XYZ file of C-alpha atoms in Angstrom:
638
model
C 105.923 65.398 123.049
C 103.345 67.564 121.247
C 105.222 68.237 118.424
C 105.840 64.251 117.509
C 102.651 63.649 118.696
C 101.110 65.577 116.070
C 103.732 64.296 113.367
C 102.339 60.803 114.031
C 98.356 62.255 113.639
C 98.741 64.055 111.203
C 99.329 60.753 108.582
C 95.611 59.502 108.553
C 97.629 55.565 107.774
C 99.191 55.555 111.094
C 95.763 56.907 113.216
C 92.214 58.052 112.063
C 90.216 60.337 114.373
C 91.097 59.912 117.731
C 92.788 56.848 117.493
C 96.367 56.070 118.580
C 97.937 57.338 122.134
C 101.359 58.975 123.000
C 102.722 59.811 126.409
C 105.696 60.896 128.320
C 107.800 60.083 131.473
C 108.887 63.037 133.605
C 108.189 64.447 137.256
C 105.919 67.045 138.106
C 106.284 68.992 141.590
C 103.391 68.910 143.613
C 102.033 71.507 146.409
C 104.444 70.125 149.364
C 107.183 71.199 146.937
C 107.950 67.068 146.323
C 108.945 65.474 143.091
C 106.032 63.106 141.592
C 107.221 60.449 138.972
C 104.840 61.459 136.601
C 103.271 59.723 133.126
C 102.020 62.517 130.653
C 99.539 60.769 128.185
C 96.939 61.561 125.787
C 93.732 62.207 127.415
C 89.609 61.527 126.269
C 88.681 63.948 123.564
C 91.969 64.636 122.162
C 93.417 64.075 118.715
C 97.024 63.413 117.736
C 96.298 65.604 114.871
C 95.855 68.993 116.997
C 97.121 67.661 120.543
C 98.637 70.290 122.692
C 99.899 69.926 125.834
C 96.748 69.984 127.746
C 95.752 66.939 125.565
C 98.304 64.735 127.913
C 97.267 64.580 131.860
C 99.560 64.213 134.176
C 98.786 61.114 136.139
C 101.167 59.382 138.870
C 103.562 56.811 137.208
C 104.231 54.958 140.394
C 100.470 54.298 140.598
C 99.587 53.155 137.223
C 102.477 50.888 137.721
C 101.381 49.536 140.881
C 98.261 49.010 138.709
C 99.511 46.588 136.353
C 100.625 44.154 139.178
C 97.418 43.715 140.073
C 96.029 40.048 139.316
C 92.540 41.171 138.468
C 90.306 44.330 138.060
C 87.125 45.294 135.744
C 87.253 48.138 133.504
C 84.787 50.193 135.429
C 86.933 49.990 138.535
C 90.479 50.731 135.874
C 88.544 53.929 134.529
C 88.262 55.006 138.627
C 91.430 54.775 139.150
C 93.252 55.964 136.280
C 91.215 59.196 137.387
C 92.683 59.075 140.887
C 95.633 58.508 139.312
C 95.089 62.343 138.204
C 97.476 65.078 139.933
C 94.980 67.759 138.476
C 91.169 66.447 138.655
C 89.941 68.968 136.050
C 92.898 67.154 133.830
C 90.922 64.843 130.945
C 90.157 61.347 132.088
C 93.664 59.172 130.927
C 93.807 57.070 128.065
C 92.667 53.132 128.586
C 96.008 52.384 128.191
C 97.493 54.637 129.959
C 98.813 51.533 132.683
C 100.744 49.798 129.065
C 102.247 53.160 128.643
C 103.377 53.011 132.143
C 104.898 49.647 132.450
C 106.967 50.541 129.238
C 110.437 51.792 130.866
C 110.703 54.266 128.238
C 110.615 58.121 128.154
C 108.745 58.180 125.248
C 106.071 55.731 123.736
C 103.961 55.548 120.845
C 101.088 53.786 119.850
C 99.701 53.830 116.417
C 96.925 51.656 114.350
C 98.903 51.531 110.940
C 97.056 50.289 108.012
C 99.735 48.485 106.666
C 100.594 46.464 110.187
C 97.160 45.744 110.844
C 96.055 44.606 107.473
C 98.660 41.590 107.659
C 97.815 40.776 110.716
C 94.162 40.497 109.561
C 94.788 37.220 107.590
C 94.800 33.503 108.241
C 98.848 33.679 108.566
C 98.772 36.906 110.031
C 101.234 36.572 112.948
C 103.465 34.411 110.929
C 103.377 37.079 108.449
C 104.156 39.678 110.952
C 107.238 37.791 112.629
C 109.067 36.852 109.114
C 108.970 40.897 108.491
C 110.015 41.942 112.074
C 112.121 38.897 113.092
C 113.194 38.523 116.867
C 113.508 42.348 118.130
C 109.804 43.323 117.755
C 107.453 41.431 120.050
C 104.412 39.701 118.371
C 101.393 39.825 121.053
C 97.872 38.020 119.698
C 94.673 40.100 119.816
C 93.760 40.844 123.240
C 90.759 43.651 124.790
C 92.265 46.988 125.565
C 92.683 48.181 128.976
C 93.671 46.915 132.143
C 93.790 42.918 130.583
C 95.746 44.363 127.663
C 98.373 45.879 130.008
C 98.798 42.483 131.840
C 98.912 41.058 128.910
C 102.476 42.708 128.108
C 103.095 43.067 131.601
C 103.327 39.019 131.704
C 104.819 38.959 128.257
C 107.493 41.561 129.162
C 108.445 40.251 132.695
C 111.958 38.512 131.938
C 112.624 40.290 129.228
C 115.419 42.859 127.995
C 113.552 46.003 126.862
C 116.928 46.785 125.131
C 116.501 44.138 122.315
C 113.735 44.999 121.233
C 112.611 47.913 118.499
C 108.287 47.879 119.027
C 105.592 45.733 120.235
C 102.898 44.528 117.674
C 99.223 43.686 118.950
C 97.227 41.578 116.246
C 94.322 43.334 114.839
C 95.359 46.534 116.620
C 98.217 48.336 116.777
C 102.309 48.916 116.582
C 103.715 50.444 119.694
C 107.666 52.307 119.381
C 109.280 53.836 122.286
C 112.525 55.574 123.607
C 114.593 57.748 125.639
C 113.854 60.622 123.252
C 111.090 61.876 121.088
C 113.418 61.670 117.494
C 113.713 58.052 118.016
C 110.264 56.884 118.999
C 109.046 58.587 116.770
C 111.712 57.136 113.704
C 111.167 53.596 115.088
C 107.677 53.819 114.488
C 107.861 55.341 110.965
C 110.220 52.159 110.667
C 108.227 49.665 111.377
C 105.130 51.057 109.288
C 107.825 51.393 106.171
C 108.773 47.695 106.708
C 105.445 46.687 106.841
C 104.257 48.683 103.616
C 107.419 46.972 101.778
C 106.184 43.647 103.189
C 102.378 44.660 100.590
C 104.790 46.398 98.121
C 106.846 42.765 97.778
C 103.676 41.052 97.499
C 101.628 42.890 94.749
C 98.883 43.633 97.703
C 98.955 47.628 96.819
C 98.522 46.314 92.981
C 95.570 44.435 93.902
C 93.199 47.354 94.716
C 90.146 47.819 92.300
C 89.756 51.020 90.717
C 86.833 51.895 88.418
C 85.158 55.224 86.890
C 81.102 55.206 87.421
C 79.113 57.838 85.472
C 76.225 59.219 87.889
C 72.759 57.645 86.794
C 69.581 59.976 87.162
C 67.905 59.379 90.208
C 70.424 58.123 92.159
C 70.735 61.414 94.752
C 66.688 60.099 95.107
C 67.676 56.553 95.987
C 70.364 57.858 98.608
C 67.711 60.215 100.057
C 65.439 57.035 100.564
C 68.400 55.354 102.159
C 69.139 57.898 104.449
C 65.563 58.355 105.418
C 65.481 54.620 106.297
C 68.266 54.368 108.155
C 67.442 57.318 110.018
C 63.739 55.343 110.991
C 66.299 52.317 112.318
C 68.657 54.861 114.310
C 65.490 56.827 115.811
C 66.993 59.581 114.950
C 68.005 61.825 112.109
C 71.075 60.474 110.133
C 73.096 62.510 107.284
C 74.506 60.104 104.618
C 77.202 61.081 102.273
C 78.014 59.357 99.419
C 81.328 58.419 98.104
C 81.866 57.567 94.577
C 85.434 58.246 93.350
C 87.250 55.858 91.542
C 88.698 53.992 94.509
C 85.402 53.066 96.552
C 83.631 52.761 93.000
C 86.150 50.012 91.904
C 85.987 48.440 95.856
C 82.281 47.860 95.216
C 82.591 46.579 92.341
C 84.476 43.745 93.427
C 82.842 40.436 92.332
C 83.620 38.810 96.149
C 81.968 42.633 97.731
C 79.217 41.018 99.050
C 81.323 38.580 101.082
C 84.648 40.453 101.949
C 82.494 43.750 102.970
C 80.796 41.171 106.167
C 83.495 39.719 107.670
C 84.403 42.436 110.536
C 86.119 45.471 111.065
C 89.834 46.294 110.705
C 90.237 46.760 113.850
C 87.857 46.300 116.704
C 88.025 50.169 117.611
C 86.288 50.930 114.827
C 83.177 49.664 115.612
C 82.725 52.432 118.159
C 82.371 54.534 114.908
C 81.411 52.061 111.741
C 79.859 48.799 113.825
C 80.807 45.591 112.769
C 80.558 45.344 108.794
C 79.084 47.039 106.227
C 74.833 46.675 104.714
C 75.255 45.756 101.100
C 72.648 47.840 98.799
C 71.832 46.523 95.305
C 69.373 47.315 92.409
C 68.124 50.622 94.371
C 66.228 48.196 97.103
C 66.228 49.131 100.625
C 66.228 45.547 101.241
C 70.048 45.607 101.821
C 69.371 48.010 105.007
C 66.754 45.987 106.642
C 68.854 43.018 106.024
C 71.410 44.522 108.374
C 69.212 45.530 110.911
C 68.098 41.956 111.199
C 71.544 40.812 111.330
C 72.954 43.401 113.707
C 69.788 42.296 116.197
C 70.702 38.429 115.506
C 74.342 39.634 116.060
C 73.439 40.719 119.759
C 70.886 38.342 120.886
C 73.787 35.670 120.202
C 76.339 37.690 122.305
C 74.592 39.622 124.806
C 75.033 39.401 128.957
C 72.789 40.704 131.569
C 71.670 44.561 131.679
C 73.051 45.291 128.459
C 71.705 47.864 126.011
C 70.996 47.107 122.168
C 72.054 49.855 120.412
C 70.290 51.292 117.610
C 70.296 48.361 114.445
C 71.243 50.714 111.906
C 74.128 50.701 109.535
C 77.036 53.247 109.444
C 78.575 52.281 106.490
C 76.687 50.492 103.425
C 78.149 49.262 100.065
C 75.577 50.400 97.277
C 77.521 47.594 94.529
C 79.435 49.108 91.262
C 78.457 52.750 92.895
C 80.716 53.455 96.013
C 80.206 54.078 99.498
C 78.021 55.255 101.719
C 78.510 56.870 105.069
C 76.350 57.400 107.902
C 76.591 59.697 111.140
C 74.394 61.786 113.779
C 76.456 64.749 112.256
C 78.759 66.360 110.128
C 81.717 65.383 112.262
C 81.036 61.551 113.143
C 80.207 61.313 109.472
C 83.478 62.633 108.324
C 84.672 60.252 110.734
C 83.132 57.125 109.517
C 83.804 57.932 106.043
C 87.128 58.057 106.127
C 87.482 54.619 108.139
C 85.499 52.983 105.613
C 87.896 54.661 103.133
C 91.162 52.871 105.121
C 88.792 49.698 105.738
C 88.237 49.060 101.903
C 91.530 49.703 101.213
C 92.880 47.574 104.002
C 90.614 44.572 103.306
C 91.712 44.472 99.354
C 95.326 44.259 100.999
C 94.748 41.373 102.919
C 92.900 39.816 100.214
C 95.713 40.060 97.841
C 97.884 38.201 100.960
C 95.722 35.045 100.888
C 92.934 36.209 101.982
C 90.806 38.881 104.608
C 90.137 37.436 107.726
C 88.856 39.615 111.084
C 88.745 38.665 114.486
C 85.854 36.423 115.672
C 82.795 38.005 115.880
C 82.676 37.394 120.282
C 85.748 39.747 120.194
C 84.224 42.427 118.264
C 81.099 42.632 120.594
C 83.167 42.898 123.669
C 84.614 45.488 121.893
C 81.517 47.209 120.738
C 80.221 46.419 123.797
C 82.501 46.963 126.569
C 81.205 48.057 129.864
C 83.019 51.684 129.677
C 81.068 52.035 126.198
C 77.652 50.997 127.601
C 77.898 53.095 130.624
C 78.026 56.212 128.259
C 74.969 55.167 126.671
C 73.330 55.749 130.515
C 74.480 59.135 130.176
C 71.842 61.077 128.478
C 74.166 63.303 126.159
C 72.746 66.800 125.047
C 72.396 67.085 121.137
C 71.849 69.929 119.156
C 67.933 70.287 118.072
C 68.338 69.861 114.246
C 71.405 67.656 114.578
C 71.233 65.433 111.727
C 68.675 67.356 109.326
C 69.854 69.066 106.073
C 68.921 72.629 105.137
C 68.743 74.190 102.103
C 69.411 78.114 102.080
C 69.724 80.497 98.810
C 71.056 83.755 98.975
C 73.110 81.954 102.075
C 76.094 84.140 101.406
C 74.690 87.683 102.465
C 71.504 89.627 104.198
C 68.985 87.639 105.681
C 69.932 84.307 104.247
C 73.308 84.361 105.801
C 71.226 84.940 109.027
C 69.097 82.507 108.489
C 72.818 80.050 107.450
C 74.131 80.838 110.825
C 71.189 80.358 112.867
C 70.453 76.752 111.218
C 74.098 75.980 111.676
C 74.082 76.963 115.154
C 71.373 74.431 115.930
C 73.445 71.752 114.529
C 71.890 71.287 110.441
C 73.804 70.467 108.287
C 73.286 72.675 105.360
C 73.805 72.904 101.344
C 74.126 76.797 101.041
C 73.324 79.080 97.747
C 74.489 82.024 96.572
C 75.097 83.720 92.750
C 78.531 85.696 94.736
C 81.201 83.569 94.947
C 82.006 84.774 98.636
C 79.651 81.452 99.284
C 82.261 79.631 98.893
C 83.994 81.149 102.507
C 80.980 79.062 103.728
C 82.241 75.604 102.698
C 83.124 73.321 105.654
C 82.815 69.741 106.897
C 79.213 70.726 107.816
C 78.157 73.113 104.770
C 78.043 72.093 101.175
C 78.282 75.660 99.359
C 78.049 76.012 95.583
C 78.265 78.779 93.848
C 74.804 78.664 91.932
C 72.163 81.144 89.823
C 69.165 80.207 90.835
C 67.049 81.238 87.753
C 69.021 78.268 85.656
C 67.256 75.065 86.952
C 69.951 72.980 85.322
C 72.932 74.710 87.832
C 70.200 74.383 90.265
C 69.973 70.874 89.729
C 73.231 69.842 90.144
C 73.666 71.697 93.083
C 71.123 69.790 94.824
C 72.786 67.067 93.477
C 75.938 67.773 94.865
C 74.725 68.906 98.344
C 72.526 65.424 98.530
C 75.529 63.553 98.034
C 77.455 65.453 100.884
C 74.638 64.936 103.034
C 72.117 62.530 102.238
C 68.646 64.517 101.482
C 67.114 67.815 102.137
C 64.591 68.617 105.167
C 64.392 72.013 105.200
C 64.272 74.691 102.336
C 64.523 78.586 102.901
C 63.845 80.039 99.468
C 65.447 83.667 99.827
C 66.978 84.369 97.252
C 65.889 87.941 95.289
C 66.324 91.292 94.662
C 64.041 94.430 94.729
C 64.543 96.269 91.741
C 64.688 99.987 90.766
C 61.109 101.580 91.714
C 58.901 101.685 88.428
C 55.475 102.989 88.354
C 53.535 100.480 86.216
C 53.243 103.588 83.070
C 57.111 103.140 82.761
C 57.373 99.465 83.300
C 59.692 98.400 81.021
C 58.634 94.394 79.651
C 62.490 93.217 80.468
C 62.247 94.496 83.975
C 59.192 92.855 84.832
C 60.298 89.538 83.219
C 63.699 89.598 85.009
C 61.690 89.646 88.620
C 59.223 87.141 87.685
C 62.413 85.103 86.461
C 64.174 85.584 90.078
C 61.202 86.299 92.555
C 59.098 83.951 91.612
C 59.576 81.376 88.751
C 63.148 80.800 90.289
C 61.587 79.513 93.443
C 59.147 77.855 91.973
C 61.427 75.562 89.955
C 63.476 75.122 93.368
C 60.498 73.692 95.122
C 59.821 71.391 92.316
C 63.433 69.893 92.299
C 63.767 70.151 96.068
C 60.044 68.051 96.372
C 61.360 64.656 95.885
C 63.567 65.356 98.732
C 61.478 66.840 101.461
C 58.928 64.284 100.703
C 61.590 61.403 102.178
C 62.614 64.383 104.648
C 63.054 64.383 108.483
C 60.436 66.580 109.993
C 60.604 68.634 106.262
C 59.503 72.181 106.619
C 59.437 74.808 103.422
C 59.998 78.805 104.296
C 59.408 80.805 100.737
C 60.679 84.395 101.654
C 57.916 86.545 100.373
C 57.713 89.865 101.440
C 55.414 92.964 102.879
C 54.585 93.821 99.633
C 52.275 90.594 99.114
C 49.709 91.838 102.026
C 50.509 95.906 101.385
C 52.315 96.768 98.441
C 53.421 100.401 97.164
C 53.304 102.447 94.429
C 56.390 102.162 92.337
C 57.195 98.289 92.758
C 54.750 96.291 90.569
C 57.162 94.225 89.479
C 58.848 92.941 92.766
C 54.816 92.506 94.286
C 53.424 91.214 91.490
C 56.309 88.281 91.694
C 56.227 88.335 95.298
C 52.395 87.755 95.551
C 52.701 85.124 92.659
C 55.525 83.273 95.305
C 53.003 83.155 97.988
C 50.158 82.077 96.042
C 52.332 79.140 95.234
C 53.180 78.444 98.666
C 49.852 78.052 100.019
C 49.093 75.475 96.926
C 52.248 73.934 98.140
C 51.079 73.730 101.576
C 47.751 72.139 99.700
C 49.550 69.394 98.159
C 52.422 68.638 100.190
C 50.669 68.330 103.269
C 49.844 64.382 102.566
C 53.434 64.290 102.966
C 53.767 65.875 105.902
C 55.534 68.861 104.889
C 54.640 72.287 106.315
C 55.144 75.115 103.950
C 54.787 78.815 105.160
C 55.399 82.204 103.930
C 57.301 84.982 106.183
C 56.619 88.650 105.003
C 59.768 90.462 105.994
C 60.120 94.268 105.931
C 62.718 96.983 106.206
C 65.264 94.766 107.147
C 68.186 97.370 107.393
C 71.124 95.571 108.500
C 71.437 94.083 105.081
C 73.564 95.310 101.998
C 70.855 96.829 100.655
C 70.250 99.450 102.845
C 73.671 101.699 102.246
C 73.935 104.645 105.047
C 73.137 106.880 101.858
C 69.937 104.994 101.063
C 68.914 105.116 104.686
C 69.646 108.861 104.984
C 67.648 109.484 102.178
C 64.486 107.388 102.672
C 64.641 109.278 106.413
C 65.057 112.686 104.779
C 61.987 112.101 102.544
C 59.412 111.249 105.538
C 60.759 114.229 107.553
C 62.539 111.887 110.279
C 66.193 110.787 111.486
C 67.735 107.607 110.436
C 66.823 105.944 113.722
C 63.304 107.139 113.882
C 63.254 105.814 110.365
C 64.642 102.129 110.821
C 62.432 102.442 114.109
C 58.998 103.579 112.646
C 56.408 100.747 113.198
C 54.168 99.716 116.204
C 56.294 98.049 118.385
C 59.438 100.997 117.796
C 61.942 98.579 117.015
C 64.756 98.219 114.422
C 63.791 94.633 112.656
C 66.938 92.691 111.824
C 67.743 89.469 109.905
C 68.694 87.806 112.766
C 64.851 88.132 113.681
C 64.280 86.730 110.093
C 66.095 83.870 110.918
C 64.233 83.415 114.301
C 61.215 82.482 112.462
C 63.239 80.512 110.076
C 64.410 77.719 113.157
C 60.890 78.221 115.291
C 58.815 76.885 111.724
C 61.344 74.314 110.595
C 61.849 73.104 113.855
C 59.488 71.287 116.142
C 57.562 74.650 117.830
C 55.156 74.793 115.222
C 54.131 70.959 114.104
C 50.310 72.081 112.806
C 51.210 75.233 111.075
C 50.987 74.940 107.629
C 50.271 78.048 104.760
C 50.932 80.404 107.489
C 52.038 84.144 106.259
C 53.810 85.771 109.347
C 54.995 89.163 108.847
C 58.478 89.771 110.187
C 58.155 93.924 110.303
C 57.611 95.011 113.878
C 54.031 95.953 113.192
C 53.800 97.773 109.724
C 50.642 99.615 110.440
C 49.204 98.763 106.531
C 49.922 95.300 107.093
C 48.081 95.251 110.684
C-alpha cells in the first residue's frame, strides 16, 4: 500500500501537497486476540509523496460503514467519530473520507485530483465531456462537499449497483477514484483513466493552447515585489514571503489578453483554497492597487456568504498575477509557499486547458466558501497554533557558509527566517533548500552582489534582516611595512564591501518587516593592536558607517548595530597550530588561552549568533547604533 501510494504522489498531475487519499482493507488483531475488519487509510499530515506505513491508521471498517448509513450527521460530530473509529488513539486523525473509502468493497482504493480530469470537468459541458470519454463503466457524480455528505452521496449513488462494471468513480471539480482487489490494478486503473483523460486535451488542441512567452527582467522590479510583499504582509497581520515566478510558462499565462478575467473565476478545485483562496489579485503598471482590490473583494466575498460565529480570515492574497511578468506566490513560510506556488503553477495550466475546451468555468462561488469555510477548517483557526518567531522574515547572511556566519545561518534558520545566504566558497551551495536561497557570491563586486539580492528577493519576496560578516584578518603588518595593496585589499573587503551591501540592501529593509542591520565589526574598533592597521583601520571605518546608518535609517524604522566579536576560536581560522602558538607566546596552555578574559569562558560563534536573533528580533525594539562586544570581557575593551 505504501509503495503505490507513493507511485501515485510522487506525479505532482495526479496530487499536489497533501492532496489525494489511499487506503487498504485488511484485519488487524486486537488485545482479546480477536480479528478486527480493519480500513488502513491515509491519515492528517501525511503526503502520498513520502507516506509510510504509519501515514495510514488503522480504523474499524465495520464502523465507518455503519457510518455511511446514517441519514444525517455534521462534520464536527464525523471528525469525532472517525477518531473513535481509531484502534490506536495516538494513530493520526483519519482522512475526511475515510467513510467513501469504506463503503467501496474493494481491497484497495485510490483517490487522486488529476489535472487533466478535473480541468474538463471545470467547463460549461463538463460532465458531458467527462461521460463521452469514460462511457458507461466509470460513474459520473456532480460536485458535492467532502466528508460525511460526500460519502452518502456515493453511498445512495452506489446502492443497486454492480461494483463489478465499473472501472473508477469521477467527482466534478474534484477528483478520480480507482480501486481493486490488489495494489497493481488500482493503481493501473487510475493511471488509465488520467491517460484517457489527457488524450481527451491531446484530441482537442487544449495542451496546444497554453501561452508561452520570454520576459527580460526590468530594473526595479525585485523593488516592486518587495512593496508587494510588504503590503500583503500589512493585510495578513503577519509577515508573508513572496516568491516570484517568471519562466516562460507563467510569463506567457499572464500575458494572456482574457488574464484579468479567467485568473477570477475560482479555483480548480475547491481544496485549494485551503492553500491559494479563491482566485488570484491581478497587479498591473507596478500599483499596489491590484492587492487592495482583492482585499476588498475577498471581504465583499464573505459578508455575502457568511453564517453565525464565523471567523473572517485574513483578506490577503496568496497568489497574484503581476500581467506580462508571471506569478506571484504568497505563504507564512518557506513550505506553504512552495505549496501555493506550485498549485498556481497546475491552476494556470489547468485553466488555459479548459479554456481551449470552450471555455473555464469553476464551481459557484457558495460552494467554494463552504469549502474555504467548512466548520472542521474554522475550528482550527480557534486553535492558537505555535509559530516560529521570525517565521515569515527574510535574512540576509554573508560569509553564511563557514565561522560565525554559518552560526549566525543556523540560528536564523532555526527561528523559522527564511534566508538568502553568501559566501565566496562554493560549499554555500550545500546550504540551498526550499527555505535558503544560497549563491555563490564575492562580495567586493557590487554587480555579483546585485544580482544576488536579486535572485534571493525573487525566492523570497524582500530582505528584513542583514548580517554583514563577511571578512578576513590579514597577515599582521606593523604600519612601517604596510604594503599599499594590503591595505587596499581590507578596505576593499572590510569595509567598502559592506558598505556597498548596505546601500543595495537599503531599498529593501526600508519596505522590511521589523528590519534590523548587524555590521560585524570587531574588537579591534574599541582596542586595536599593534600589527593590524589594516584590518582596524577598515573595521573602525565599518562602524563609523553603521552608526550614520543608524542616523539615517532610523526614519525608517530600521535599527542598525555593531557587535565587536573577539577570539572566536571555534572558527577555521584558529588551526590547533595557530592556537598552540598564540598560547605558547603568552606563557599559557591552549585552554587558559581560549579562556583568558573576565568572565573565564571560551567565546564561540554560536554566542555570535545569540546576539545576531536577540537584535533582529523583537528583544531589543529601541536599540539602535549599539556596539556590543561579544568577547567575554576583554579587559582593554572594559
Amino acid at each position: 500500500r505504501v509503495y503505490s501510494s507513493r507511485l501515485l504522489g510522487r506525479d505532482d498531475s495526479l496530487v499536489l501537497h497533501g492532496g489525494g487519499n489511499t487506503s487498504l482493507k485488511g484485519t488487524s488483531v486486537n488485545i482479546f486476540g480477536d480479528s478486527v475488519p480493519t480500513l488502513f487509510v491515509k491519515g492528517s499530515g501525511w503526503d502520498l509523496k513520502t507516506i509510510e506505513a504509519p501515514g495510514l491508521p488503522a480504523t474499524c471498517l465495520n464502523t465507518l460503514q455503519r457510518l455511511a448509513a446514517l441519514e444525517s450527521m455534521t462534520d464536527t460530530e464525523m471528525a469525532r467519530e472517525l477518531k473513535l473509529a481509531l484502534l490506536d488513539p495516538a494513530s493520526p486523525s483519519p482522512s475526511v473520507e475515510a467513510i467513501l473509502h469504506a463503503i467501496i468493497p474493494f481491497k484497495y482504493v485510490d483517490h487522486t485530483h488529476a489535472d487533466a480530469v478535473v480541468a474538463i470537468s471545470n467547463t460549461a459541458d463538463g460532465r458531458a465531456r467527462l461521460e463521452s470519454v469514460y462511457g458507461e463503466d466509470v460513474l459520473v457524480l456532480p460536485y458535492i462537499m467532502p466528508g460525511f455528505i460526500l460519502a452518502r452521496q456515493v453511498f445512495e449513488a452506489t446502492r443497486d449497483i454492480d461494483w463489478s462494471k465499473l472501472r473508477g468513480i469521477i467527482l466534478e471539480h474534484h477528483g478520480v477514484f480507482s480501486f481493486a482487489d490488489d495494489a497493481r490494478s488500482s493503481y493501473e486503473t487510475m493511471i488509465e483513466l488520467v491517460d484517457a483523460a489527457e488524450s481527451y486535451l491531446q484530441q482537442e488542441d487544449a495542451p496546444a493552447q497554453v501561452q508561452m512567452k520570454s520576459v527580460q527582467a526590468a530594473e526595479g522590479d525585485s523593488q516592486y515585489l518587495a512593496a508587494v510583499r510588504a503590503r500583503v504582509s500589512e493585510l495578513a497581520g503577519r509577515p508573508m514571503l513572496a516568491q516570484l515566478a517568471a519562466d516562460d510558462f507563467r510569463a506567457g499565462y499572464a500575458s494572456r489578453p482574457d488574464i484579468s478575467e479567467i485568473a477570477v473565476r475560482g479555483p480548480v478545485t475547491p481544496d485549494h483554497t485551503l492553500h491559494t483562496k479563491r482566485i488570484a489579485a491581478i497587479l498591473e503598471e507596478d500599483s499596489l492597487a491590484g492587492i487592495d482590490a482583492f482585499a476588498d473583494d475577498y471581504r465583499g466575498y464573505f459578508e455575502r456568504h457568511q453564517k453565525e460565529d464565523m471567523q473572517c480570515l485574513d483578506p490577503a492574497p496568496r497568489v497574484a498575477v503581476w500581467k506580462d511578468r508571471g506569478l506571484i506566490a504568497f505563504g507564512p513560510n518557506a513550505k506553504r509557499l512552495g505549496i501555493v506556488a506550485d498549485i498556481a503553477e497546475h491552476t494556470a495550466r489547468c485553466i488555459q486547458w479548459a479554456q481551449a475546451l470552450g471555455g473555464w468555468q469553476a464551481l459557484p462561488e457558495q460552494d467554494i466558501f463552504e469549502l474555504e469555510y467548512w466548520e472542521l477548517e474554522q475550528a482550527k483557526l480557534k486553535k492558537t497554533a505555535a509559530i516560529a518567531p521570525f517565521e515569515g522574515r527574510v535574512a540576509l547572511v554573508t560569509g553564511a557558509a563557514s565561522g560565525i556566519g554559518r552560526a549566525c545561518f543556523d540560528a536564523l534558520k532555526a527561528e523559522g527566517c527564511a534566508i538568502i545566504a553568501l559566501d565566496l566558497s562554493a560549499t554555500v551551495n550545500e546550504l540551498d533548500s526550499i527555505d535558503c536561497c544560497a549563491v555563490q557570491c564575492d562580495v567586493t563586486d557590487s554587480s555579483a552582489v546585485r544580482a544576488a539580492i536579486e535572485e534571493g528577493v525573487s525566492c523570497f519576496g524582500g530582505i528584513d534582516i542583514l548580517v554583514s560578516n563577511a571578512g578576513n584578518f590579514p597577515a599582521s603588518t606593523r604600519i612601517a611595512d604596510l604594503d599599499e595593496d594590503a591595505l587596499s585589499a581590507s578596505m576593499e573587503l572590510n569595509f567598502k564591501s559592506h558598505a556597498s551591501l548596505l546601500r543595495l540592501c537599503t531599498p529593501y529593509l526600508n519596505l522590511g518587516i521589523n528590519a534590523a542591520v548587524v555590521l560585524m565589526a570587531s574588537k579591534n574598533v574599541p582596542a586595536p593592536g599593534p600589527g593590524a592597521a589594516a584590518y582596524s583601520a577598515a573595521k573602525a571605518a565599518l562602524n563609523q558607517l553603521g552608526r550614520v546608518a543608524a542616523l539615517e535609517m532610523g526614519s525608517a524604522g530600521v535599527r542598525v548595530n555593531m557587535l565587536h566579536p573577539n577570539a572566536v576560536y571555534d572558527t577555521g581560522v584558529w588551526t590547533e597550530e595557530v592556537l598552540q602558538a598564540r598560547a605558547d607566546s603568552y606563557g599559557l596552555t591552549v585552554e587558559e588561552y581560549k579562556t583568558n578574559n573576565a568572565l573565564g569562558m571560551e567565546v564561540r560563534a554560536a554566542d555570535v549568533a545569540s546576539a545576531i536573533v536577540a537584535l533582529t528580533g523583537t528583544d531589543f525594539p529601541a536599540t539602535t547604533g549599539a556596539q556590543i562586544p561579544i568577547d567575554g570581557g576583554n579587559d582593554r575593551v572594559i
